[in-house]
Coordinates of C-alpha atoms and ligand atoms in Angstrom, one line a residue:
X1 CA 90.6 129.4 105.7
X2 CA 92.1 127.7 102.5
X3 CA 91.9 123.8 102.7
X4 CA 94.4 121.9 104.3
X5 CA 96.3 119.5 102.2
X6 CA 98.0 117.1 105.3
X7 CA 97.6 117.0 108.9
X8 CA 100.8 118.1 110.4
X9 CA 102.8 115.7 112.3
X10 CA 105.6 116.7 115.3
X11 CA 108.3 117.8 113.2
X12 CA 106.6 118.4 110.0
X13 CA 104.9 117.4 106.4
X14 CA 105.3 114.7 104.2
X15 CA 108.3 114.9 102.2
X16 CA 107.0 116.6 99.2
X17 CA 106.0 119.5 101.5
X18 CA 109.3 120.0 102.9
X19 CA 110.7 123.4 102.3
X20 CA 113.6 123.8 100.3
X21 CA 115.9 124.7 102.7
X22 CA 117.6 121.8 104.8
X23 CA 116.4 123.5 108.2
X24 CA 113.7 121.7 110.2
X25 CA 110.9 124.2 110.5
X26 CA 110.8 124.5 114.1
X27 CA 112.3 122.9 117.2
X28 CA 112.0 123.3 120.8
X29 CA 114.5 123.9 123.4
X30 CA 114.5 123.5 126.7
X31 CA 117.0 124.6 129.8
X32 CA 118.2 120.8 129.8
X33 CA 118.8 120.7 126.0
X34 CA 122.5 120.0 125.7
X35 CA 122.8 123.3 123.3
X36 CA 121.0 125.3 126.2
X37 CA 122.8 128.3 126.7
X38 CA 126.0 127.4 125.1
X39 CA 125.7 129.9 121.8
X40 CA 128.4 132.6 122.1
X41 CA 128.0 135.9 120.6
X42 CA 131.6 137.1 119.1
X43 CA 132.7 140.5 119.0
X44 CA 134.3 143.2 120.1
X45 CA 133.5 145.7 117.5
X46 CA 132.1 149.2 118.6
X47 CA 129.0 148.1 116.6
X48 CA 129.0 144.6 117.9
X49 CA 129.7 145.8 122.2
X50 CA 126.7 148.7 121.4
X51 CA 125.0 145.3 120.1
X52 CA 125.6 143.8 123.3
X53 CA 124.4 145.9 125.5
X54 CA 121.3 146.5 123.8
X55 CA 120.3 143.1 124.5
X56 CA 121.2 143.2 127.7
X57 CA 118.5 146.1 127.9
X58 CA 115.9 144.6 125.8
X59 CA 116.4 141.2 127.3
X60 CA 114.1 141.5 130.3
X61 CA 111.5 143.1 129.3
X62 CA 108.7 141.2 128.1
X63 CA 108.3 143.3 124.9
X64 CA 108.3 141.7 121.0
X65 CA 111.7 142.2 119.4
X66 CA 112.4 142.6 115.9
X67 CA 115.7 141.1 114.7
X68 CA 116.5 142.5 111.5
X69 CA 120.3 141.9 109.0
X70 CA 121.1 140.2 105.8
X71 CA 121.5 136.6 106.1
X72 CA 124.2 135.1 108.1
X73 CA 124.6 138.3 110.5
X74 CA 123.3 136.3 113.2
X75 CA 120.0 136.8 113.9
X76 CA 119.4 133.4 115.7
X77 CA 121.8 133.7 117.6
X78 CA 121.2 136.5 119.1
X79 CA 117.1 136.1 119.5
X80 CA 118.8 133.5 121.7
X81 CA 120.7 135.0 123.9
X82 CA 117.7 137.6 124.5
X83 CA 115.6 134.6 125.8
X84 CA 119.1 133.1 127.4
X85 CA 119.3 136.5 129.4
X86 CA 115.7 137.1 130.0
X87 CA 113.8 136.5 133.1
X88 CA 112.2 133.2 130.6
X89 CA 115.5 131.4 130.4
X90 CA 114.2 128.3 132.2
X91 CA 111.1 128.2 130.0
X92 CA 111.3 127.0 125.9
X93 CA 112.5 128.6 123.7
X94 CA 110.6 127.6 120.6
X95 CA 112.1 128.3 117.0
X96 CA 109.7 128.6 114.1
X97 CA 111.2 128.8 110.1
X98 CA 108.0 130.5 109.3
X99 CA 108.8 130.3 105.1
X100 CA 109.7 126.1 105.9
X101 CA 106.3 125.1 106.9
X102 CA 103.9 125.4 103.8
X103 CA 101.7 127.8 103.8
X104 CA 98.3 125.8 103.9
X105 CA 99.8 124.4 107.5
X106 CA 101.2 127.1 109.0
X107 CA 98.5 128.1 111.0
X108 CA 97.6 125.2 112.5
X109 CA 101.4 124.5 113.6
X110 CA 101.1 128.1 115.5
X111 CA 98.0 127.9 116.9
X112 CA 97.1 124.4 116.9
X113 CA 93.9 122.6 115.6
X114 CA 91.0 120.4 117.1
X115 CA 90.7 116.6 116.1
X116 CA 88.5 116.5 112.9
X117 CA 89.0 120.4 111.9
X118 CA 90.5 119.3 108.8
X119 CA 91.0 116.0 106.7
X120 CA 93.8 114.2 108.2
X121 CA 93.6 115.9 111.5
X122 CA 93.3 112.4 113.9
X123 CA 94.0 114.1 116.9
X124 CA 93.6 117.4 119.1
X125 CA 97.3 119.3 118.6
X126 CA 98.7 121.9 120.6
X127 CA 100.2 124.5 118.8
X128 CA 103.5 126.0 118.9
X129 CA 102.1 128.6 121.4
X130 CA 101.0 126.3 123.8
X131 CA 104.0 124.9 123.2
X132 CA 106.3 128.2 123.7
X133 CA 104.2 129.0 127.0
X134 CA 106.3 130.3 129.9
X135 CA 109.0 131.0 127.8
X136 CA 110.0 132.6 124.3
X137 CA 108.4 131.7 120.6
X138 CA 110.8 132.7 117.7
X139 CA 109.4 133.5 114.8
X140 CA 112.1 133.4 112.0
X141 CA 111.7 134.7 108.5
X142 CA 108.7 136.4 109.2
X143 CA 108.0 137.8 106.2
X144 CA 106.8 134.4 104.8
X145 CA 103.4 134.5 106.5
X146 CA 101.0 135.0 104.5
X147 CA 97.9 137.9 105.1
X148 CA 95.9 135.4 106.5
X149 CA 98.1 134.1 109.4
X150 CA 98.8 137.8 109.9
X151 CA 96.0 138.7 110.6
X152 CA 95.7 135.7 113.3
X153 CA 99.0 136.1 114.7
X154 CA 98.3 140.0 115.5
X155 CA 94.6 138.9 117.3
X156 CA 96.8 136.4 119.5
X157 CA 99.4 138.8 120.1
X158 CA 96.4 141.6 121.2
X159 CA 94.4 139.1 123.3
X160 CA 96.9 136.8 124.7
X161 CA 95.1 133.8 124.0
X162 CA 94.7 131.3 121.0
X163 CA 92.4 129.3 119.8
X164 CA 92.7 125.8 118.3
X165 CA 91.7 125.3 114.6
X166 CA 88.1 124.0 115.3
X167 CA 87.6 125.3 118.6
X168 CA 85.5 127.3 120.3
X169 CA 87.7 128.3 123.5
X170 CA 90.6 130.2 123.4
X171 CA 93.6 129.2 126.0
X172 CA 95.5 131.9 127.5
X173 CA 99.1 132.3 126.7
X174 CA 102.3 133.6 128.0
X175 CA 104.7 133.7 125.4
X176 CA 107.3 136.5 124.0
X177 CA 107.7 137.3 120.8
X178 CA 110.8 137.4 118.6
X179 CA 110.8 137.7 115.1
X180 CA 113.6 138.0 112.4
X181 CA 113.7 139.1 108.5
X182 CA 116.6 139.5 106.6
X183 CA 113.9 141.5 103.9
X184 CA 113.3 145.2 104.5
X185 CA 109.6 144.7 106.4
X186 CA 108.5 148.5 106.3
X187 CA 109.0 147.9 102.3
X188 CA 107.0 144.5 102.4
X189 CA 104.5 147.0 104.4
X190 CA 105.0 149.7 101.8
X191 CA 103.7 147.3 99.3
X192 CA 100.6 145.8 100.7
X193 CA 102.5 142.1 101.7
X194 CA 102.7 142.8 105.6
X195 CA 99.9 143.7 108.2
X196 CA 101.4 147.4 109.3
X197 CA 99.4 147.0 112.6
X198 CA 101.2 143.2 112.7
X199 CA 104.8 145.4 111.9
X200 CA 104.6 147.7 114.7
X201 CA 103.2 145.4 116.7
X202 CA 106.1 143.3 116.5
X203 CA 108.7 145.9 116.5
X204 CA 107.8 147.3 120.1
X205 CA 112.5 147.0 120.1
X206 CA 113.6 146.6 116.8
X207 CA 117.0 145.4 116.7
X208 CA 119.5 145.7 113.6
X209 CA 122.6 143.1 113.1
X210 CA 125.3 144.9 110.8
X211 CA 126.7 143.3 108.2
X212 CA 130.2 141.2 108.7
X213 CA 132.0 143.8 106.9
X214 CA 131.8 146.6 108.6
X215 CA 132.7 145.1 111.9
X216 CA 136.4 145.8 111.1
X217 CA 138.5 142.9 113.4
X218 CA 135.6 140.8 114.7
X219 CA 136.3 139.1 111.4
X220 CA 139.9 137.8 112.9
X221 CA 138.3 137.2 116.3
X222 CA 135.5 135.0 114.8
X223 CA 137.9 132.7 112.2
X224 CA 140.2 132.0 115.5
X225 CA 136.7 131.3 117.3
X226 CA 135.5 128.8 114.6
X227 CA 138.9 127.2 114.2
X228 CA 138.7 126.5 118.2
X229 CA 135.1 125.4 118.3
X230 CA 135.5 123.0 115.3
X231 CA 138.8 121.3 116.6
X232 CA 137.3 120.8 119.8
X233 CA 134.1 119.4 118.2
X234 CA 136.1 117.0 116.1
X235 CA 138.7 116.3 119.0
X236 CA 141.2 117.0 116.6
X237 CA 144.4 119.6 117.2
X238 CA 143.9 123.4 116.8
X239 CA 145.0 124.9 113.6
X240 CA 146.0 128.0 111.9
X241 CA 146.3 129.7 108.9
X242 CA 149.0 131.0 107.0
X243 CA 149.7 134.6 107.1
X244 CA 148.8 134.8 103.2
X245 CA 145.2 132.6 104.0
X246 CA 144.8 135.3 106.4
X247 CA 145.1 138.3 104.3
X248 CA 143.0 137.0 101.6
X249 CA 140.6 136.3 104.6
X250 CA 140.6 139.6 105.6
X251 CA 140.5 141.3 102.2
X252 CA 136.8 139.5 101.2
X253 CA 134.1 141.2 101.7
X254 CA 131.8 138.4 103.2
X255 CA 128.7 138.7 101.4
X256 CA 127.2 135.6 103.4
X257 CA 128.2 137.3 106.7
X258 CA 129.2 135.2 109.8
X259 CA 127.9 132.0 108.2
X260 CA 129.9 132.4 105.2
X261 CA 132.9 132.2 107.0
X262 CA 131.8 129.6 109.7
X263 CA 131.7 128.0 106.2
X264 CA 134.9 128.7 104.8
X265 CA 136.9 128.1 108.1
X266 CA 135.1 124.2 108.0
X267 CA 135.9 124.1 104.1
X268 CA 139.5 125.0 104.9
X269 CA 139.6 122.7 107.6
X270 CA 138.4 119.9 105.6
X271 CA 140.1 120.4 102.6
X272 CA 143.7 121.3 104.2
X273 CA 146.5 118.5 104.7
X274 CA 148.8 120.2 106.5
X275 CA 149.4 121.5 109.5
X276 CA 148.7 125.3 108.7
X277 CA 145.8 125.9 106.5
X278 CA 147.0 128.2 103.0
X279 CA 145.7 129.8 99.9
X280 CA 144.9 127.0 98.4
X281 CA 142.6 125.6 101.4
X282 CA 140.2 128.1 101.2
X283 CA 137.2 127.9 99.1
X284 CA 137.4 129.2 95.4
X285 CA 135.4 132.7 95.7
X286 CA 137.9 133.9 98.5
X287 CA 141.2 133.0 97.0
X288 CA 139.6 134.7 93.5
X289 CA 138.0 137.4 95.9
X290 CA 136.1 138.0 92.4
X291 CA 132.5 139.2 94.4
X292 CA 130.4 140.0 91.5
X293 CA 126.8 141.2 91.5
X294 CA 124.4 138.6 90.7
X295 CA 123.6 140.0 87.7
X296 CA 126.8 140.4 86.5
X297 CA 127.6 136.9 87.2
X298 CA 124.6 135.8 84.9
X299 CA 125.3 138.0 82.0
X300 CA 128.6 136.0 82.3
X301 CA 127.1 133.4 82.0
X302 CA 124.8 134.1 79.1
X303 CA 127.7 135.5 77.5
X304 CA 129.7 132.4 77.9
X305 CA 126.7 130.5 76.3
X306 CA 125.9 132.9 73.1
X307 CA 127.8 130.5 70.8
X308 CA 125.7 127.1 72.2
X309 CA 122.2 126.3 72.0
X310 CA 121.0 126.2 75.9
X311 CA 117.7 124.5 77.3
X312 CA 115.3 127.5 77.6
X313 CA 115.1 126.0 81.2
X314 CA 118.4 126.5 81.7
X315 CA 118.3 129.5 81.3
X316 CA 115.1 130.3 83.6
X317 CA 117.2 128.0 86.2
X318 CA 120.0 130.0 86.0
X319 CA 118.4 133.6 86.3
X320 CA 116.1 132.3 89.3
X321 CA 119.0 131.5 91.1
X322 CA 120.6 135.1 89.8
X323 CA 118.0 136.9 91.5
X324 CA 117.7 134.8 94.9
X325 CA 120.8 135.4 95.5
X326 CA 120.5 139.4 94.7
X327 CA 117.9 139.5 97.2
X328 CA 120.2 137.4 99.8
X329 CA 118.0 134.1 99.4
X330 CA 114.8 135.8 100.5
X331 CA 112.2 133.5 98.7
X332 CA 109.0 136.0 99.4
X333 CA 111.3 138.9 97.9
X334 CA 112.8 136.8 94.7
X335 CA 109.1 136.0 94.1
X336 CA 108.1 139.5 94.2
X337 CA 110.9 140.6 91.9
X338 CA 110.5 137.8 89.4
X339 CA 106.6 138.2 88.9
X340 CA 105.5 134.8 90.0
X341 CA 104.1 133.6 93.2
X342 CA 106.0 131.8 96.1
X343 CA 104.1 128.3 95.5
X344 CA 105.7 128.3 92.2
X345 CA 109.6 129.9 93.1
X346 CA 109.2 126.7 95.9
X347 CA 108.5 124.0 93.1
X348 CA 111.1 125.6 91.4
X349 CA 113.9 125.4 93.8
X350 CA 113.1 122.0 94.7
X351 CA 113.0 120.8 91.2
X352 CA 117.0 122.5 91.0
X353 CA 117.9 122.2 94.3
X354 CA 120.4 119.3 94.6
X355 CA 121.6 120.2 90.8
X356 CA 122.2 123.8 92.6
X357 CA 125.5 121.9 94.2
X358 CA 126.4 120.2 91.8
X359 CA 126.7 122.9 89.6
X360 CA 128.5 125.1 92.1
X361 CA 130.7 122.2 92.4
X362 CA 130.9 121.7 88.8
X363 CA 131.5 125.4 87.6
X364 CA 133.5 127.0 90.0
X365 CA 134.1 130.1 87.9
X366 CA 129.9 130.7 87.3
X367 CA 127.5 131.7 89.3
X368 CA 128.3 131.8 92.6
X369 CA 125.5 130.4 94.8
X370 CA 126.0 131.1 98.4
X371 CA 125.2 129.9 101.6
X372 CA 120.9 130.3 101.0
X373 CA 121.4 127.3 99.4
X374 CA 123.1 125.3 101.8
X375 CA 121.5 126.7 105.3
X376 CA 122.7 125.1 108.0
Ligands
ATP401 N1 128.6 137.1 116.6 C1 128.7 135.8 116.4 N2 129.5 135.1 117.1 C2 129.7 133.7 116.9 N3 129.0 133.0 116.0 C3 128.1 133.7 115.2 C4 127.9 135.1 115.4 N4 127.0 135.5 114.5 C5 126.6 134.5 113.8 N5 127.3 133.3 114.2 C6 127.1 132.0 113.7 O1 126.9 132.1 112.3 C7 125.9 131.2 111.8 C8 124.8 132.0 111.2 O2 124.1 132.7 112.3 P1 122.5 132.8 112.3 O3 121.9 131.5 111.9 O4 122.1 133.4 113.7 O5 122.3 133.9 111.2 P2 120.9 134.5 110.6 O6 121.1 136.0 110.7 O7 119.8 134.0 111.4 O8 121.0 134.1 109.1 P3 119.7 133.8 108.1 O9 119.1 135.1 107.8 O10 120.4 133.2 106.9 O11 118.8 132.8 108.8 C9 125.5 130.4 113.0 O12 126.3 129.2 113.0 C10 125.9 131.3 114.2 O13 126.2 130.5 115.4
MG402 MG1 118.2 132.8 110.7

């Protein structure tokens, strides 16, 4: 096992071993929580009702589920409303962001560790299995483990039990497994990244969320869902949009999925004066509906910078970002495109990660960087 650089605390690292993204890397929810139970899948699509009732079939049996779909398609969501309609509903359901916790802790926040196992570890710690017992452990972004906690997470999975970092016993567990990618895991398979015996053993039901775009009027159903659900969150009156908003609504092709434009419909809402929301409310890639490929958008940009001098670094900045965004913010995949390892895309993204904003903000008509870089 590789050192440890930091004992891990209850929700996490010190700061400079935050991931990138804003999410906390795992939280626990209970039947009490005040979100228990309240997430509500829209749709009414053939794809989305066929959806449906798949989860109503895979939701009580006990079996590991894989959620695959491009970012923003829902894949939370709807690993919650498997546990929500399984015969676990009253036990946790325990979400893991499997590429937020640093690699060099991530076992020991799975499986837990023994006081004195590693420098910094003060105490005995369960781990988030203990933790998930009796109900449902939701391993997001799976594809960020690395082969060592693979190979751990498969023995767990085959033996029902863990062991602590440091132990010697191992405590039996009752926990179901859900897992989500938005990367294509039989290619991470394909190319030696992923445990193939870990792959099928978590894809007992693999599950597929299609993309926003091809679920034809669920985009209407989910823009009048989102502008209900955030006037009654900010106790404010319902509003609508114009019959032009609309159209240019329902003419873009949602790259960002369901987030995206849970996104748009708060943008509109904040930006918007009047009464009905317009054109002009909605943020600047919709009303343009100019979707260009990534790379497309940063030859623009090189072009647009052939006459100037530019910081070799700001060049390196700007294709990184080019290329997370081609592979819909998947850091393991970028990494794996761009020939460098993951530790160094992370330092990377940190180091531009509040100027990534600010130059969204700044340069409306560049690169357009989407909703990776502002997860909710
Ligand atoms: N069918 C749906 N009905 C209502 N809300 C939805 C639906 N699908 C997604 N959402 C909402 O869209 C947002 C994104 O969904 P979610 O986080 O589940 O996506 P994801 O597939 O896990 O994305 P990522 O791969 O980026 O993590 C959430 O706020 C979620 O509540
Ligand atoms: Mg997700």
């Amino acid at each position: 096992m590789p050192p440890l650089a930091a004992a891990p605390t209850k929700l996490g690292y010190s700061p400079t071993e935050q991931s990138t993204t804003d999410r906390t890397p795992w939280s626990i929810r209970d039947s009490t929580s005040p979100d228990a139970r309240e997430s509500k899948l829209i749709g009414q699509s053939p794809v989305m009702q066929k959806l449906f009732s798949v989860i109503g079939r895979v939701a009580p049996n006990d079996s590991s589920v894989l959620i695959t779909g491009a970012t923003g398609t829902g894949k939370e969501l709807v690993a919650r409303a498997i546990h929500d309609q399984s015969p676990r509903r009253d036990g946790k359901f325990v979400d893991v962001n499997c590429s937020a916790i640093p690699e060099t802790l991530i076992e020991a926040e799975l499986f837990g560790h023994q006081r004195g196992s590693f420098t910094g570890a003060l105490a005995n710690n369960c781990g988030l299995f203990e933790k998930a017992s009796g109900g449902t452990l939701f391993l997001d972004e799976i594809d960020a483990l690395n082969l060592s906690a693979q190979a751990k997470l498969l023995r767990v999975l085959q033996e029902r039990t863990v062991r602590r970092i440091g132990a010697r016993t191992n405590i039996a567990i009752d926990v179901r497994v859900i897992s989500a990618t938005n990367c294509d895991l039989a290619q991470e398979v394909a190319a030696g990244r992923f445990r193939p015996d870990l792959y099928y053993r978590l894809r007992v039901l693999p599950l597929h969320l299609p993309e926003l775009c091809t679920r034809g009027n669920d985009v209407e159903l989910l823009i009048d869902h989102f502008l209900r659900l955030k006037a009654e969150h900010e106790g404010v009156a319902r509003r609508q949009f114009t019959d032009e908003a609309m159209r240019a609504l329902m003419e873009y092709p949602w790259p960002g999925n369901v987030r995206e434009l849970e996104n748009a419909v708060a943008y509109a809402m904040a930006i918007g004066a009047d009464e009905q929301l317009g054109l002009a409310d909605l943020p600047a890639e919709i009303t343009n509906n100019r979707i260009q490929s990534s790379t497309s958008d940063f030859r623009d940009v090189l072009q647009a910078y052939m006459n100037e001098t530019v910081p070799l670094a700001e060049i390196e900045k700007r294709y990184i970002l080019s290329v997370l965004q081609q592979f819909g913010g998947n850091q393991v995949r970028a990494a794996a495109a761009l020939g460098i390892d993951r530790s160094k895309l992370y330092r990377r993204l940190k180091q531009y990660g509040v100027m990534a904003v600010k130059f969204l903000q700044e340069e409306q008509n560049g690169m357009q960087l989407r909703t990776w870089s502002t997860k909710a």
